[in-house]
Short mmCIF file of C-alpha atoms in Angstrom, two decimals:
data_model
loop_
_atom_site.label_atom_id
_atom_site.label_comp_id
_atom_site.label_asym_id
_atom_site.label_seq_id
_atom_site.Cartn_x
_atom_site.Cartn_y
_atom_site.Cartn_z
CA PHE A 1 5.49 50.31 36.43
CA ASP A 2 6.61 49.22 32.94
CA PRO A 3 4.25 50.76 30.30
CA HIS A 4 4.96 47.86 27.94
CA PHE A 5 3.86 45.21 30.44
CA PRO A 6 0.12 45.07 29.52
CA ALA A 7 0.79 44.53 25.80
CA ALA A 8 3.61 42.08 26.40
CA GLY A 9 1.56 40.22 28.98
CA ALA A 10 -1.42 39.95 26.63
CA ALA A 11 0.78 38.54 23.89
CA LEU A 12 2.24 35.99 26.27
CA LEU A 13 -1.21 34.98 27.45
CA ARG A 14 -2.33 34.38 23.87
CA ARG A 15 0.69 32.21 23.23
CA SER A 16 0.08 30.41 26.52
CA ALA A 17 -3.52 29.66 25.49
CA MET A 18 -2.20 28.04 22.32
CA LEU A 19 0.15 25.92 24.38
CA MET A 20 -2.53 24.84 26.82
CA GLY A 21 -4.57 23.45 23.96
CA SER A 22 -1.67 21.36 22.67
CA LYS A 23 -1.73 18.88 25.60
CA ARG A 24 2.04 19.11 25.64
CA ILE A 25 2.80 22.05 27.88
CA ALA A 26 0.62 24.31 29.99
CA GLY A 27 0.62 27.32 32.26
CA SER A 28 0.71 31.07 31.75
CA PRO A 29 2.80 34.03 32.96
CA CYS A 30 0.07 35.22 35.33
CA LEU A 31 -0.32 31.72 36.75
CA GLY A 32 3.44 31.46 37.15
CA LEU A 33 3.56 34.74 39.05
CA THR A 34 0.59 33.80 41.23
CA SER A 35 1.85 30.34 42.14
CA ALA A 36 5.41 31.47 42.85
CA THR A 37 4.16 34.33 45.03
CA LEU A 38 1.88 32.03 47.02
CA GLY A 39 4.54 29.39 47.58
CA SER A 40 7.30 31.82 48.51
CA PHE A 41 5.01 33.90 50.74
CA SER A 42 4.14 30.85 52.85
CA GLY A 43 7.78 29.83 53.08
CA MET A 44 9.03 33.29 54.02
CA THR A 45 6.78 33.40 57.08
CA CYS A 46 9.42 31.17 58.72
CA ILE A 47 11.65 34.23 59.20
CA ALA A 48 9.38 35.09 62.13
CA LEU A 49 9.30 31.53 63.46
CA PHE A 50 10.42 32.31 67.02
CA GLY A 51 10.58 36.10 67.33
CA PRO A 52 6.97 36.84 68.37
CA ALA A 53 6.97 33.95 70.89
CA MET A 54 10.48 34.46 72.28
CA HIS A 55 9.31 36.17 75.47
CA LEU A 56 7.38 32.99 76.29
CA LEU A 57 10.18 30.62 75.32
CA LYS A 58 12.79 32.53 77.33
CA GLU A 59 10.66 32.23 80.45
CA GLU A 60 9.85 28.57 79.97
CA LEU A 61 13.30 27.37 78.89
CA LYS A 62 15.29 29.87 81.00
CA LEU A 63 17.17 31.08 77.93
CA GLY A 64 19.99 33.57 78.05
CA PRO A 65 20.48 36.29 75.41
CA LEU A 66 22.91 34.20 73.34
CA GLU A 67 20.67 31.11 73.39
CA ALA A 68 17.69 33.21 72.37
CA ALA A 69 19.71 34.73 69.54
CA TRP A 70 20.69 31.30 68.22
CA LEU A 71 17.08 30.17 68.30
CA ILE A 72 15.83 33.23 66.42
CA ALA A 73 18.67 32.98 63.89
CA SER A 74 18.36 29.22 63.24
CA PRO A 75 15.77 29.39 60.42
CA VAL A 76 17.39 32.46 58.88
CA ALA A 77 20.84 30.83 58.76
CA SER A 78 19.65 27.64 57.08
CA GLY A 79 17.40 29.55 54.69
CA SER A 80 20.27 31.80 53.61
CA ILE A 81 22.50 28.84 52.76
CA MET A 82 19.77 26.88 51.04
CA ARG A 83 18.90 29.84 48.82
CA VAL A 84 22.18 29.44 46.96
CA ILE A 85 21.87 25.66 46.61
CA PHE A 86 18.21 25.46 45.64
CA GLY A 87 18.36 28.58 43.50
CA ALA A 88 21.09 26.94 41.40
CA TYR A 89 19.19 23.67 41.32
CA ALA A 90 16.03 25.43 40.11
CA ASP A 91 18.00 26.85 37.19
CA ALA A 92 18.90 23.33 36.16
CA ALA A 93 15.62 21.48 36.74
CA GLY A 94 12.91 24.12 36.93
CA ALA A 95 11.45 25.74 40.01
CA VAL A 96 8.34 23.68 40.75
CA LYS A 97 9.86 20.57 42.33
CA PRO A 98 12.50 22.45 44.39
CA LEU A 99 9.92 24.86 45.74
CA MET A 100 7.56 22.02 46.64
CA GLY A 101 10.38 20.19 48.41
CA LEU A 102 11.30 23.30 50.39
CA LEU A 103 7.70 23.78 51.52
CA VAL A 104 7.49 20.14 52.60
CA LEU A 105 10.62 20.54 54.74
CA ALA A 106 9.37 23.83 56.16
CA ALA A 107 6.03 22.30 57.11
CA CYS A 108 7.83 19.40 58.83
CA GLY A 109 9.94 21.88 60.77
CA ILE A 110 6.93 23.90 61.93
CA PHE A 111 5.05 20.73 62.89
CA GLY A 112 8.13 19.76 64.89
CA VAL A 113 8.08 23.11 66.67
CA ALA A 114 4.36 22.67 67.36
CA TRP A 115 5.02 19.24 68.88
CA MET A 116 7.71 20.68 71.15
CA MET A 117 5.30 23.42 72.19
CA SER A 118 2.81 20.74 73.18
CA GLN A 119 5.52 19.17 75.34
CA LEU A 120 6.30 22.48 76.98
CA THR A 121 2.66 23.29 77.72
CA ALA A 122 1.69 19.80 78.92
CA GLY A 123 1.28 19.87 82.64
CA GLY A 124 -1.44 22.28 83.56
CA ALA A 125 -2.61 25.86 83.53
CA ASP A 126 0.02 26.91 86.09
CA VAL A 127 2.74 26.68 83.44
CA PRO A 128 4.26 30.17 83.41
CA ILE A 129 3.80 30.67 79.66
CA GLY A 130 0.11 31.32 80.11
CA PRO A 131 -3.21 29.47 80.36
CA LEU A 132 -3.95 26.57 78.10
CA ARG A 133 -6.87 26.99 75.75
CA ALA A 134 -9.56 24.40 75.11
CA GLY A 135 -7.95 22.78 72.08
CA GLU A 136 -4.47 22.95 73.57
CA ARG A 137 -5.77 21.37 76.78
CA LEU A 138 -6.91 18.31 74.82
CA LEU A 139 -3.55 18.06 73.08
CA SER A 140 -1.62 18.45 76.33
CA GLU A 141 -3.68 15.78 78.06
CA PHE A 142 -3.09 13.43 75.14
CA VAL A 143 0.66 14.03 75.44
CA VAL A 144 0.65 13.37 79.17
CA VAL A 145 -1.38 10.20 78.77
CA ALA A 146 0.86 8.93 75.99
CA ASN A 147 4.01 9.63 77.98
CA SER A 148 2.56 7.97 81.04
CA SER A 149 1.72 4.82 79.07
CA ILE A 150 5.19 4.61 77.59
CA GLN A 151 6.83 4.98 81.00
CA ASN A 152 4.47 2.33 82.51
CA THR A 153 3.28 4.70 85.19
CA THR A 154 0.08 4.16 87.08
CA ALA A 155 -1.44 7.46 85.97
CA THR A 156 -4.16 7.14 83.37
CA TRP A 157 -5.08 10.78 82.78
CA ALA A 158 -3.21 14.07 82.99
CA VAL A 159 -2.97 15.60 86.46
CA PRO A 160 -5.54 18.37 86.88
CA ALA A 161 -4.20 21.92 86.76
CA SER A 162 -5.04 22.60 90.42
CA THR A 163 -2.92 19.69 91.75
CA SER A 164 -0.10 19.52 89.18
CA THR A 165 3.50 19.88 90.30
CA VAL A 166 6.01 22.39 89.05
CA HIS A 167 6.49 21.83 85.33
CA GLU A 168 10.00 21.26 84.02
CA PRO A 169 10.81 21.59 80.31
CA PRO A 170 11.53 18.26 78.58
CA SER A 171 15.14 17.20 78.32
CA GLY A 172 16.68 18.39 75.08
CA ALA A 173 13.81 20.78 74.32
CA TYR A 174 16.13 23.63 73.33
CA THR A 175 18.21 21.43 71.03
CA MET A 176 15.07 20.05 69.39
CA LEU A 177 13.64 23.54 68.84
CA LEU A 178 16.96 24.62 67.35
CA ALA A 179 16.95 21.66 64.95
CA MET A 180 13.34 22.25 63.95
CA GLY A 181 14.13 25.91 63.38
CA VAL A 182 16.90 24.94 60.99
CA LEU A 183 14.51 22.61 59.15
CA ALA A 184 11.74 25.22 58.97
CA GLY A 185 14.27 27.70 57.59
CA PHE A 186 14.32 25.77 54.33
CA GLY A 187 11.06 27.55 53.57
CA ILE A 188 12.95 30.86 53.42
CA ALA A 189 14.93 29.52 50.46
CA THR A 190 11.75 29.57 48.37
CA PHE A 191 12.46 33.25 47.72
CA SER A 192 15.37 32.63 45.35
CA VAL A 193 13.61 29.70 43.69
CA GLY A 194 10.49 31.79 43.11
CA ILE A 195 12.50 34.60 41.51
CA GLY A 196 13.67 32.27 38.76
CA HIS A 197 10.18 30.81 38.46
CA VAL A 198 8.74 34.26 37.76
CA ALA A 199 11.59 35.61 35.65
CA TYR A 200 11.52 32.85 33.03
CA TRP A 201 7.82 33.39 32.39
CA PHE A 202 8.12 37.08 31.42
CA PRO A 203 10.02 39.07 28.77
CA LYS A 204 12.98 41.27 29.64
CA SER A 205 10.91 44.44 29.37
CA SER A 206 8.64 43.28 32.20
CA GLN A 207 11.22 41.94 34.65
CA GLY A 208 11.28 45.02 36.87
CA SER A 209 7.50 45.15 37.19
CA VAL A 210 6.81 41.50 37.88
CA LEU A 211 9.81 40.88 40.14
CA GLY A 212 9.03 44.05 42.08
CA LEU A 213 5.46 42.84 42.57
CA TYR A 214 6.67 39.37 43.54
CA GLY A 215 9.33 40.65 45.93
CA GLY A 216 7.06 43.22 47.53
CA ILE A 217 4.33 40.71 48.37
CA VAL A 218 6.67 37.93 49.46
CA CYS A 219 8.84 40.16 51.65
CA SER A 220 5.74 41.34 53.51
CA ALA A 221 5.24 37.81 54.88
CA PRO A 222 7.56 38.15 57.93
CA GLY A 223 6.06 41.50 58.90
CA LEU A 224 2.49 40.27 58.60
CA THR A 225 3.36 37.15 60.58
CA THR A 226 4.93 39.22 63.34
CA LEU A 227 1.86 41.46 63.37
CA VAL A 228 -0.72 38.67 63.55
CA LEU A 229 1.04 35.92 65.52
CA PRO A 230 0.96 37.59 69.00
CA HIS A 231 -2.82 37.94 68.76
CA ILE A 232 -3.22 34.28 67.77
CA LEU A 233 -0.88 33.24 70.59
CA GLU A 234 -2.98 35.20 73.06
CA ALA A 235 -6.19 33.62 71.79
CA PHE A 236 -5.16 29.99 71.28
CA GLY A 237 -1.83 29.38 73.01
CA LEU A 238 1.49 28.13 71.71
CA THR A 239 0.62 24.63 70.55
CA MET A 240 -2.50 25.38 68.52
CA THR A 241 -0.88 28.47 66.99
CA TYR A 242 2.05 26.53 65.56
CA PHE A 243 -0.10 23.59 64.47
CA CYS A 244 -2.34 26.03 62.58
CA TRP A 245 0.72 27.71 61.09
CA ALA A 246 2.05 24.39 59.80
CA SER A 247 -1.38 23.51 58.43
CA CYS A 248 -1.48 26.79 56.48
CA VAL A 249 1.90 25.98 54.91
CA VAL A 250 0.57 22.54 53.92
CA ALA A 251 -2.52 24.16 52.39
CA ALA A 252 -0.34 26.55 50.41
CA LEU A 253 1.78 23.60 49.29
CA ILE A 254 -1.29 21.76 48.01
CA VAL A 255 -2.54 24.79 46.07
CA TYR A 256 0.92 25.45 44.66
CA ALA A 257 1.33 21.82 43.55
CA SER A 258 -2.07 22.00 41.85
CA ILE A 259 -1.49 25.14 39.79
CA ALA A 260 2.27 25.66 39.41
CA LYS A 261 3.94 25.01 36.06
CA ASN A 262 7.51 25.53 34.96
CA SER A 263 8.21 27.92 32.10
CA TRP A 264 7.93 26.70 28.54
CA TYR A 265 11.65 25.90 28.21
CA PHE A 266 11.68 23.56 31.22
CA GLN A 267 8.46 21.89 30.16
CA LEU A 268 9.90 21.21 26.71
CA ARG A 269 13.09 19.88 28.27
CA GLY A 270 10.97 17.57 30.38
CA ARG A 271 9.32 16.28 27.19
CA GLY A 272 12.67 15.16 25.85
CA PHE A 273 13.70 18.13 23.70
CA GLY A 274 17.37 19.08 23.61
CA GLN A 275 18.61 22.39 24.98
CA GLU A 276 18.78 24.19 21.63
CA GLU A 277 15.51 22.81 20.33
CA ALA A 278 13.70 23.62 23.59
CA ARG A 279 15.15 27.12 23.57
CA SER A 280 14.11 27.68 19.96
CA LYS A 281 10.54 26.49 20.53
CA ALA A 282 10.22 28.46 23.77
CA GLU A 283 11.36 31.61 21.96
CA GLU A 284 8.51 31.17 19.50
CA PHE A 285 6.09 31.57 22.39
CA GLY A 286 7.82 34.62 23.79
CA GLN A 287 10.29 33.33 26.37
CA GLU A 288 13.35 35.58 26.34
CA ILE A 289 15.32 34.56 29.43
CA PHE A 290 16.95 31.15 29.72
CA PRO A 291 19.16 29.44 32.31
CA ALA A 292 22.85 28.77 31.79
CA ASP A 293 23.94 25.39 30.50
CA ASN A 294 24.68 24.25 34.05
CA ALA A 295 24.36 25.62 37.56
CA PHE A 296 28.09 26.13 38.09
CA GLN A 297 28.36 28.13 34.88
CA GLY A 298 25.49 30.36 35.98
CA LEU A 299 27.06 31.02 39.38
CA SER A 300 30.48 31.65 37.82
CA THR A 301 29.04 34.11 35.32
CA ALA A 302 27.21 36.03 38.03
CA ALA A 303 30.29 36.09 40.26
CA SER A 304 32.42 37.54 37.47
CA VAL A 305 30.29 40.70 37.23
CA TRP A 306 31.21 43.41 39.72
CA GLN A 307 27.63 44.71 39.82
CA THR A 308 26.62 41.37 41.34
CA TRP A 309 28.81 42.03 44.37
CA ALA A 310 27.61 45.60 44.70
CA LEU A 311 24.00 44.45 44.72
CA THR A 312 24.94 41.65 47.13
CA CYS A 313 26.29 44.18 49.62
CA LEU A 314 23.17 46.28 49.25
CA TYR A 315 20.97 43.23 49.69
CA PHE A 316 23.01 42.10 52.70
CA THR A 317 22.39 45.36 54.55
CA THR A 318 18.79 46.04 53.55
CA PHE A 319 17.19 42.61 53.49
CA GLY A 320 19.49 41.37 56.26
CA GLY A 321 18.49 44.32 58.40
CA MET A 322 14.81 43.64 57.77
CA VAL A 323 15.22 39.99 58.74
CA SER A 324 17.19 40.69 61.92
CA LEU A 325 14.86 43.45 63.09
CA THR A 326 11.82 41.30 62.38
CA GLY A 327 13.25 38.63 64.65
CA TRP A 328 14.48 40.89 67.44
CA PHE A 329 12.12 43.86 67.60
CA PRO A 330 9.27 42.00 69.38
CA THR A 331 11.69 40.94 72.14
CA PHE A 332 13.26 44.42 72.29
CA TRP A 333 10.00 46.31 72.66
CA HIS A 334 8.63 43.84 75.20
CA GLU A 335 11.68 43.46 77.43
CA VAL A 336 13.25 46.92 77.20
CA HIS A 337 10.17 49.10 76.99
CA GLY A 338 7.66 46.80 78.67
CA VAL A 339 4.99 46.96 75.96
CA LEU A 340 2.52 44.14 75.49
CA PRO A 341 3.51 41.37 73.04
CA THR A 342 0.62 42.28 70.75
CA THR A 343 1.75 45.90 70.68
CA ALA A 344 5.36 44.83 70.18
CA GLY A 345 4.33 42.83 67.11
CA SER A 346 2.56 45.87 65.67
CA LEU A 347 5.60 48.08 66.25
#
């Protein structure tokens, strides 16, 4: 932990208090760290979007190993690509709006997954993915009734569980889940956006401390999700679990939108100051790190440093390994060793 962080942080807070009273710009380093951590934590849960529930989806959709792999990888692949794009965009426009947009897309993706789960579980308690719970029963009956009305069938209510026929997954269910996984994966890109959000609020002497704290908390999101999700699935079923998940992301989005502020430089730029003038004024309040003149210049500068590629390789193996194991370990422990899904999530 950086021994200079308390003094530097106190000085920045005093300067931030002066700014908050000016009615021109607002926020503080601690608030920047808190908001970025909250937003990125909720987005990073999407790494574990399908892993803890894959044993259920494989049985219901009759998925092979390759199809299951594509489904698990869909949010990770889109999130990895979007990190580069949105990370560069955040350097040009500030982090708040990009991060909010990513959380909106992630929430839409998870709501889409939840809707598909309601389609898969509609049909009765004899569906092989497990019994429907009370809330999920109401949702499934609503789905059946709505579908029956659209198709002009004579049925008015869902067929009771004891007399229902063999349930078949809806046409295109796998493709829809794959697409929603890609959309939900945009939430994973909040990690790179949040790094810039935090870094610009703190001096160079504190970067290791605050980014380590930010990264440690945010990167725990997939593991905690994998640990908790099997228990929620067992208690409430697929549909309610994913609807609650999406609702939590929306709640985090609302809190983030309420408290998040860009660093002083971006706020000054938003007030009409030029680059040099905004940089000069932001330096008076303690900001030491500033973005490049444009996103392409920033990427080019980073790519020209060999240490960037060394750290990229290290990141590829360590973080990539964490992501892949988070997605696959629940399936591995359950199918190969026969442990319960809740135990597999804990392992």
